[in-house]
mmCIF file of N, CA and C in Angstrom:
data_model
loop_
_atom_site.group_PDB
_atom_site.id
_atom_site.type_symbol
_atom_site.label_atom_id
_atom_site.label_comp_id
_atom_site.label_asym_id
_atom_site.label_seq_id
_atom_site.Cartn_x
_atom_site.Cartn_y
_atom_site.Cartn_z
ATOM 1 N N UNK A 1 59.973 27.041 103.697
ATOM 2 C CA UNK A 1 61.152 27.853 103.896
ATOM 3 C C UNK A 1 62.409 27.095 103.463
ATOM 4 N N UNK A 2 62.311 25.687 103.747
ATOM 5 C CA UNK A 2 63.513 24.830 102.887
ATOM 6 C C UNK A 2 63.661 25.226 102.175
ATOM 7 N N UNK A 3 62.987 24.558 101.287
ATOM 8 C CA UNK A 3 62.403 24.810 99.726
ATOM 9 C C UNK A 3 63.558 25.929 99.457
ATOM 10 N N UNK A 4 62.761 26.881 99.632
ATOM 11 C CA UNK A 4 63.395 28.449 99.326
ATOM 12 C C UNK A 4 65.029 28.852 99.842
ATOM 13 N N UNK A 5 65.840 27.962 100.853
ATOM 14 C CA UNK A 5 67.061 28.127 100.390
ATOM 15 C C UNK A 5 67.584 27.135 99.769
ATOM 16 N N UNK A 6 67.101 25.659 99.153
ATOM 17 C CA UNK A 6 67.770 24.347 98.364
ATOM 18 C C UNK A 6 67.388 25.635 97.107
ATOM 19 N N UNK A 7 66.548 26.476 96.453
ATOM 20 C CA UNK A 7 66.532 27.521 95.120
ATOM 21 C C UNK A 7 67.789 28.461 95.554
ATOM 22 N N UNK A 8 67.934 29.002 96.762
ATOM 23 C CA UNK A 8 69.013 30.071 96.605
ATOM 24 C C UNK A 8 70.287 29.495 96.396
ATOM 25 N N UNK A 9 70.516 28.137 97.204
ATOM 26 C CA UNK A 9 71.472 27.426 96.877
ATOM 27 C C UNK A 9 71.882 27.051 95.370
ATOM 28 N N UNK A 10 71.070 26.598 94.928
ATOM 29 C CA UNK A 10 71.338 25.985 93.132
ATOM 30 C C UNK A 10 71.119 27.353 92.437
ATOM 31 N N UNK A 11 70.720 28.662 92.692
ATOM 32 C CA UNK A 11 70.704 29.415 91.902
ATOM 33 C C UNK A 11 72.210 29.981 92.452
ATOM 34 N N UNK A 12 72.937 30.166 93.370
ATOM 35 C CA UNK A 12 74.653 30.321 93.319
ATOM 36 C C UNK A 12 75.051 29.536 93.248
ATOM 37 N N UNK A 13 75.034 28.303 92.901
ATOM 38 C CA UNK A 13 75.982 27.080 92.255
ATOM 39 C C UNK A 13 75.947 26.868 90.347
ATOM 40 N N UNK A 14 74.732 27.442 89.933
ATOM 41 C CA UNK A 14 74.698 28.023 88.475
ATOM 42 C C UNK A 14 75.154 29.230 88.459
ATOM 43 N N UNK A 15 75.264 29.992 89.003
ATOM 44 C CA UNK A 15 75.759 31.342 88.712
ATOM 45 C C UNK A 15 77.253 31.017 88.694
ATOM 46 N N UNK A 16 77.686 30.638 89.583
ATOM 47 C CA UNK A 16 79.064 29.927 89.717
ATOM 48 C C UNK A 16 79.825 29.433 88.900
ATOM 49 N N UNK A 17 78.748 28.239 88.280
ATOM 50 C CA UNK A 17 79.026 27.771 86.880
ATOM 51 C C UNK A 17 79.334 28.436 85.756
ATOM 52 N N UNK A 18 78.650 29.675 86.082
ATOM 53 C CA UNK A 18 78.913 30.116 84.746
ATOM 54 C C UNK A 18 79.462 31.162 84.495
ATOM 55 N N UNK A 19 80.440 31.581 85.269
ATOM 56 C CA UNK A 19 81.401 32.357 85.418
ATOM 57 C C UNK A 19 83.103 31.992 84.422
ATOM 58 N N UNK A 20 83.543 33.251 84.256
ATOM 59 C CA UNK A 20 84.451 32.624 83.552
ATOM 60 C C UNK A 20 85.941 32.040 84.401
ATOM 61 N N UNK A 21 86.361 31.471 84.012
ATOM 62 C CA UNK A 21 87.478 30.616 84.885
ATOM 63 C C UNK A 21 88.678 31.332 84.588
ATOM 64 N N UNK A 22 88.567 31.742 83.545
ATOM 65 C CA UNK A 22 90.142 31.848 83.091
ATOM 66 C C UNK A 22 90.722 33.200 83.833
ATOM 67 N N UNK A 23 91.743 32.817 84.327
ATOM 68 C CA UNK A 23 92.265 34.100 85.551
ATOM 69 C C UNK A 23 94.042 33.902 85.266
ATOM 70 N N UNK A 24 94.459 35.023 85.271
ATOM 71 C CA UNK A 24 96.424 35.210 85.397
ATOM 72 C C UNK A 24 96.220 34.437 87.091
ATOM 73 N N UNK A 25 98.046 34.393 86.942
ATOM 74 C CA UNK A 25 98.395 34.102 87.937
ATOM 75 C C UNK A 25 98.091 35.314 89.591
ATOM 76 N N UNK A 26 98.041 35.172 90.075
ATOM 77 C CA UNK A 26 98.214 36.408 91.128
ATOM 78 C C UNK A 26 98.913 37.237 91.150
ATOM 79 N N UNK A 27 99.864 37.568 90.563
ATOM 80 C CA UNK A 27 100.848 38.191 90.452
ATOM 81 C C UNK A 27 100.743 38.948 89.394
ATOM 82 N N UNK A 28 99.744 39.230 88.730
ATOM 83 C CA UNK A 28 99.131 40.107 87.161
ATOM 84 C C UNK A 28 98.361 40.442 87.724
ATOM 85 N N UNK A 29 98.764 41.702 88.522
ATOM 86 C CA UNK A 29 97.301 42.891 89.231
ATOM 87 C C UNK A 29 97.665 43.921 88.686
ATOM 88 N N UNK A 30 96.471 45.118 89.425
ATOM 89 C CA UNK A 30 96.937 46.430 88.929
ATOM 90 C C UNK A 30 98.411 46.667 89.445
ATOM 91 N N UNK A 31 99.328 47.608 88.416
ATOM 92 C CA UNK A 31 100.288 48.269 88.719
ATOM 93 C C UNK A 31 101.230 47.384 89.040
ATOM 94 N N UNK A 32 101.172 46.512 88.739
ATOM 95 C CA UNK A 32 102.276 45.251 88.489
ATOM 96 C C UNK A 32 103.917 46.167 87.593
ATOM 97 N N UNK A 33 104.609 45.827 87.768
ATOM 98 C CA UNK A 33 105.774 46.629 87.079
ATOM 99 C C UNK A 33 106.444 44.802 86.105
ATOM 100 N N UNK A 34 106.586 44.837 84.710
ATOM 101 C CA UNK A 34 107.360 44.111 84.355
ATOM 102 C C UNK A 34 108.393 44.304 83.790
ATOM 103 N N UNK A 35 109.481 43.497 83.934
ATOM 104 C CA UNK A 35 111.281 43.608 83.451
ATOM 105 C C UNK A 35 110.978 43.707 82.074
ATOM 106 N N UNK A 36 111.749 45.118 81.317
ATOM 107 C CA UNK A 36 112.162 45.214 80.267
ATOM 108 C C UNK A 36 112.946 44.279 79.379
ATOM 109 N N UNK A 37 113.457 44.402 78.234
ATOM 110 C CA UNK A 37 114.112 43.565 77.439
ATOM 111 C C UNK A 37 114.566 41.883 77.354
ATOM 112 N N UNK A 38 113.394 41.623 78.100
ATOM 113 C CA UNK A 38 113.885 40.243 78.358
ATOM 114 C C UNK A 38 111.992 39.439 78.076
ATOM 115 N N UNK A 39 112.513 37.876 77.850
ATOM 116 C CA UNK A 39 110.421 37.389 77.137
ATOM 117 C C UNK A 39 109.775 37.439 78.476
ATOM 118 N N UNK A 40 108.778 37.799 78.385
ATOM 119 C CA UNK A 40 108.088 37.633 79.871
ATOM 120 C C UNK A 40 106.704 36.620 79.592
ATOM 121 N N UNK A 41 107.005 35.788 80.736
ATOM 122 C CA UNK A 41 106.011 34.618 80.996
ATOM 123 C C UNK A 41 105.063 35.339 81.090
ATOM 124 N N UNK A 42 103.620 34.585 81.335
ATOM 125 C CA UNK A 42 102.383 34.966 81.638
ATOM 126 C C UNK A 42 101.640 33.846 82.129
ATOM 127 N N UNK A 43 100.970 33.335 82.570
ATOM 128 C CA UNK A 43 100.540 32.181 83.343
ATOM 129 C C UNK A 43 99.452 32.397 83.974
ATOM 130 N N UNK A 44 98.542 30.734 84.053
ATOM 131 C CA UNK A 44 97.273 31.571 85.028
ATOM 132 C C UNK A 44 96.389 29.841 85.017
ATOM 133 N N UNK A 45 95.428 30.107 84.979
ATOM 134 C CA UNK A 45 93.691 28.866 84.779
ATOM 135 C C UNK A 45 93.139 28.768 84.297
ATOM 136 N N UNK A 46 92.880 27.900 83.674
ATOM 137 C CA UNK A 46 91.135 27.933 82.458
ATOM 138 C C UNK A 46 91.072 26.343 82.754
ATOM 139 N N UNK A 47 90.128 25.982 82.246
ATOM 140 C CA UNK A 47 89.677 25.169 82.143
ATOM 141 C C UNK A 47 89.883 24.654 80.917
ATOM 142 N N UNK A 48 90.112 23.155 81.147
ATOM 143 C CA UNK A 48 91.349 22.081 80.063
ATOM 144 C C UNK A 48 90.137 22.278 78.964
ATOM 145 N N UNK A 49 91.188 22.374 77.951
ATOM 146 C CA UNK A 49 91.210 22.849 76.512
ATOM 147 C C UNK A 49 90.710 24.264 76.180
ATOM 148 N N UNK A 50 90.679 24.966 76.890
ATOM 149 C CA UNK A 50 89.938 26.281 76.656
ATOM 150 C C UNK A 50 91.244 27.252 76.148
ATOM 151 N N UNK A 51 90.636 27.798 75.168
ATOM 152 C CA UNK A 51 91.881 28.779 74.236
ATOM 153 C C UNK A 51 91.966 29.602 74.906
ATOM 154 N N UNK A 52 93.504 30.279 75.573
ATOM 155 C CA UNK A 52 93.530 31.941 76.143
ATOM 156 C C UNK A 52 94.050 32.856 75.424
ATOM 157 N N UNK A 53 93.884 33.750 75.174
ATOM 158 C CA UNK A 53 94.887 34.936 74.433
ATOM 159 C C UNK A 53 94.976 36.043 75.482
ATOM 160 N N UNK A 54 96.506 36.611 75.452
ATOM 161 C CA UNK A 54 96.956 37.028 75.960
ATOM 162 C C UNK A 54 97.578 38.386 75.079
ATOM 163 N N UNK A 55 97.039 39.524 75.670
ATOM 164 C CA UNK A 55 97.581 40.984 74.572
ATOM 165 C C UNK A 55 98.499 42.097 75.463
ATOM 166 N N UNK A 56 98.853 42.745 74.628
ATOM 167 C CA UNK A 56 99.426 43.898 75.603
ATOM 168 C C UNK A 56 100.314 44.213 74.457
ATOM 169 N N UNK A 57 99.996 45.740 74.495
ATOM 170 C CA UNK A 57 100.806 46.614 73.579
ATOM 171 C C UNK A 57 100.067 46.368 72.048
ATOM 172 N N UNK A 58 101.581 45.662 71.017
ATOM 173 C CA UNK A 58 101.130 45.569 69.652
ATOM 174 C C UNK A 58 101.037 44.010 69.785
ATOM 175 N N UNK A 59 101.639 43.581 71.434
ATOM 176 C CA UNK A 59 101.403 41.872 71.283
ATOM 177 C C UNK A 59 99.947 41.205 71.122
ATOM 178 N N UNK A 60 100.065 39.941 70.760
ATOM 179 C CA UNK A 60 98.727 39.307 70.744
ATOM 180 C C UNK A 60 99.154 37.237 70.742
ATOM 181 N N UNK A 61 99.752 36.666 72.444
ATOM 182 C CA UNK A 61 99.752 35.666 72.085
ATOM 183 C C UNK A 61 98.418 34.554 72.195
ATOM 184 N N UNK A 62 98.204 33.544 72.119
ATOM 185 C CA UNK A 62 97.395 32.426 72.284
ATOM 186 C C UNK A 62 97.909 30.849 73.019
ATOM 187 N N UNK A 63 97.356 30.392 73.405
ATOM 188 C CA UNK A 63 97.842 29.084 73.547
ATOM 189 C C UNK A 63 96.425 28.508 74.186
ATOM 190 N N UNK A 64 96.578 27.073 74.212
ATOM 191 C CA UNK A 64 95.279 26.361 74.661
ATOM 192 C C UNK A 64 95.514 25.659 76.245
ATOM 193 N N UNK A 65 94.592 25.266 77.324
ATOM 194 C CA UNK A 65 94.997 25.670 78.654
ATOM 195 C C UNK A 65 95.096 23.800 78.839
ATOM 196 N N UNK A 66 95.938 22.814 79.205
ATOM 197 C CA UNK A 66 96.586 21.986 79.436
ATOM 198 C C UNK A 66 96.099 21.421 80.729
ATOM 199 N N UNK A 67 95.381 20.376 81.389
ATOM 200 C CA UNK A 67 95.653 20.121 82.792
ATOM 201 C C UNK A 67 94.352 21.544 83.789
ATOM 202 N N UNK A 68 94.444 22.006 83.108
ATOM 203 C CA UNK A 68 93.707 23.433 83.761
ATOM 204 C C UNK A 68 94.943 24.495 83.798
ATOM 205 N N UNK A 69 95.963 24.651 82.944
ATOM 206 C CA UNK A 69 96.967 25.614 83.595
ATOM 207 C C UNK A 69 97.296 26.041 81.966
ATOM 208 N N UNK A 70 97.676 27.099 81.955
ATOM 209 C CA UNK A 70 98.635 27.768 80.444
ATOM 210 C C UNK A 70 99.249 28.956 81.164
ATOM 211 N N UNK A 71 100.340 28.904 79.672
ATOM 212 C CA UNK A 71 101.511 29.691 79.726
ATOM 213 C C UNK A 71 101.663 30.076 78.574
ATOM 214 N N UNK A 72 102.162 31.430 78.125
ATOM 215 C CA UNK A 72 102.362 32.073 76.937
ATOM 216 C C UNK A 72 103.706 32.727 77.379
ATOM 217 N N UNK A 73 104.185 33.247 75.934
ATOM 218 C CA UNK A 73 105.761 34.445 76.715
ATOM 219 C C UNK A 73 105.574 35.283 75.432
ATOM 220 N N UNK A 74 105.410 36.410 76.201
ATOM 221 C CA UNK A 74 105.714 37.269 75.702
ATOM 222 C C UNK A 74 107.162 38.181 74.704
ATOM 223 N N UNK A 75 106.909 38.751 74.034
ATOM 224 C CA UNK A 75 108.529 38.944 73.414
ATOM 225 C C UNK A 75 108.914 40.707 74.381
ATOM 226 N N UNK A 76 110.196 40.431 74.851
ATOM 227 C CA UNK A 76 110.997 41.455 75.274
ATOM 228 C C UNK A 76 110.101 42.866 74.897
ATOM 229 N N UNK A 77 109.799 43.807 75.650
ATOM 230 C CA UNK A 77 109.329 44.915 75.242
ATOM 231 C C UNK A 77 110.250 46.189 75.729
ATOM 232 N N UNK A 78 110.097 47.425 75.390
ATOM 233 C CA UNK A 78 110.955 48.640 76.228
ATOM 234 C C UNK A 78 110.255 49.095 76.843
ATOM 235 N N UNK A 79 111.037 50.392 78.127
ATOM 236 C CA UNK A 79 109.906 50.518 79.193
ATOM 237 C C UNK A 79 109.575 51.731 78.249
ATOM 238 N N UNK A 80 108.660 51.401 78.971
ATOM 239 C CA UNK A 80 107.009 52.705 78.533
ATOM 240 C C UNK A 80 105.854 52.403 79.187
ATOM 241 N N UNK A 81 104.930 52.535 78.578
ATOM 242 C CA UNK A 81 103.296 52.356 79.465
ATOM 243 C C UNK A 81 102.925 53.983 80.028
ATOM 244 N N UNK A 82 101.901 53.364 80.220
ATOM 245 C CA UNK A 82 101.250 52.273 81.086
ATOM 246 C C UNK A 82 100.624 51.612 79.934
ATOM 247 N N UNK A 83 100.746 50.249 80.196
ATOM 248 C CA UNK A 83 100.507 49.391 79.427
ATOM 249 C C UNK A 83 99.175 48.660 80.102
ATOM 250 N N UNK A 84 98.384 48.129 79.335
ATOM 251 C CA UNK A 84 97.084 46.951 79.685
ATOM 252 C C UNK A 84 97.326 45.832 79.192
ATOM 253 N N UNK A 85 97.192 44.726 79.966
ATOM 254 C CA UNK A 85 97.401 43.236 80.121
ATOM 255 C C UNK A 85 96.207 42.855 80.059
ATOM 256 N N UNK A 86 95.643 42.231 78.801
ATOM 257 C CA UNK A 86 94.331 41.489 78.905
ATOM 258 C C UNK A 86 94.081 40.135 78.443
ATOM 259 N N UNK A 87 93.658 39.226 79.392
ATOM 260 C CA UNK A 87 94.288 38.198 79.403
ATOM 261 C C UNK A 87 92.273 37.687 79.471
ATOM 262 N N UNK A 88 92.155 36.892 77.608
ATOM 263 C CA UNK A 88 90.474 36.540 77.970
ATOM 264 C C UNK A 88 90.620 34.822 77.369
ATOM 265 N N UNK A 89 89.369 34.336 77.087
ATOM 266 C CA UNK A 89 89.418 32.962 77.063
ATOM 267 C C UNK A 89 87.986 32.853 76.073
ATOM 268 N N UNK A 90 87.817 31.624 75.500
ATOM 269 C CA UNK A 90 86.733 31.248 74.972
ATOM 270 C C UNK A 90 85.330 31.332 76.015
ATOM 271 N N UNK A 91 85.795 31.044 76.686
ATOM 272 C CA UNK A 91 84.141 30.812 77.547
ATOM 273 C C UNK A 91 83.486 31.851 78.203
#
């Protein structure tokens, strides 16, 4: 019966593993409202050196994740939407 939870154990510590890391900040949920005409940050986690791109609208930025942390900015947009924020990563 050990046995059989040291397997359930390492089979959710690989599953774990292999999940993707890269996540926005908390503050990039549904129905989030962002300020018009002005660059808007974007921020979040990955895991050091992992490329993120960051889209929305006709945008499309990139940057590579530092320390475990990145930041991109967006350029000024007008209001409209509903807009989708998709924020993915290499891994």
């Amino acid at each position: 019966m050990r046995s059989l939870g040291l397997i359930t154990l390492a089979i959710t510590f690989a599953a774990t593993a292999a999940c993707a890391t890269v996540r926005p900040a908390g503050m990039f949920s549904d129905n989030a409202v962002l300020q018009r005409g002005v660059p808007i940050p974007v921020w979040g986690i990955a895991d050091d050196g992992e490329k993120v791109t960051v889209k929305i609208a006709d945008q499309e930025v990139s940057t590579v994740a530092k320390d475990g942390k990145w930041m991109v900015k967006l350029a000024p947009m007008q209001a409209g939407g509903p807009y989708t924020l998709t924020v993915s990563g290499t891994n």
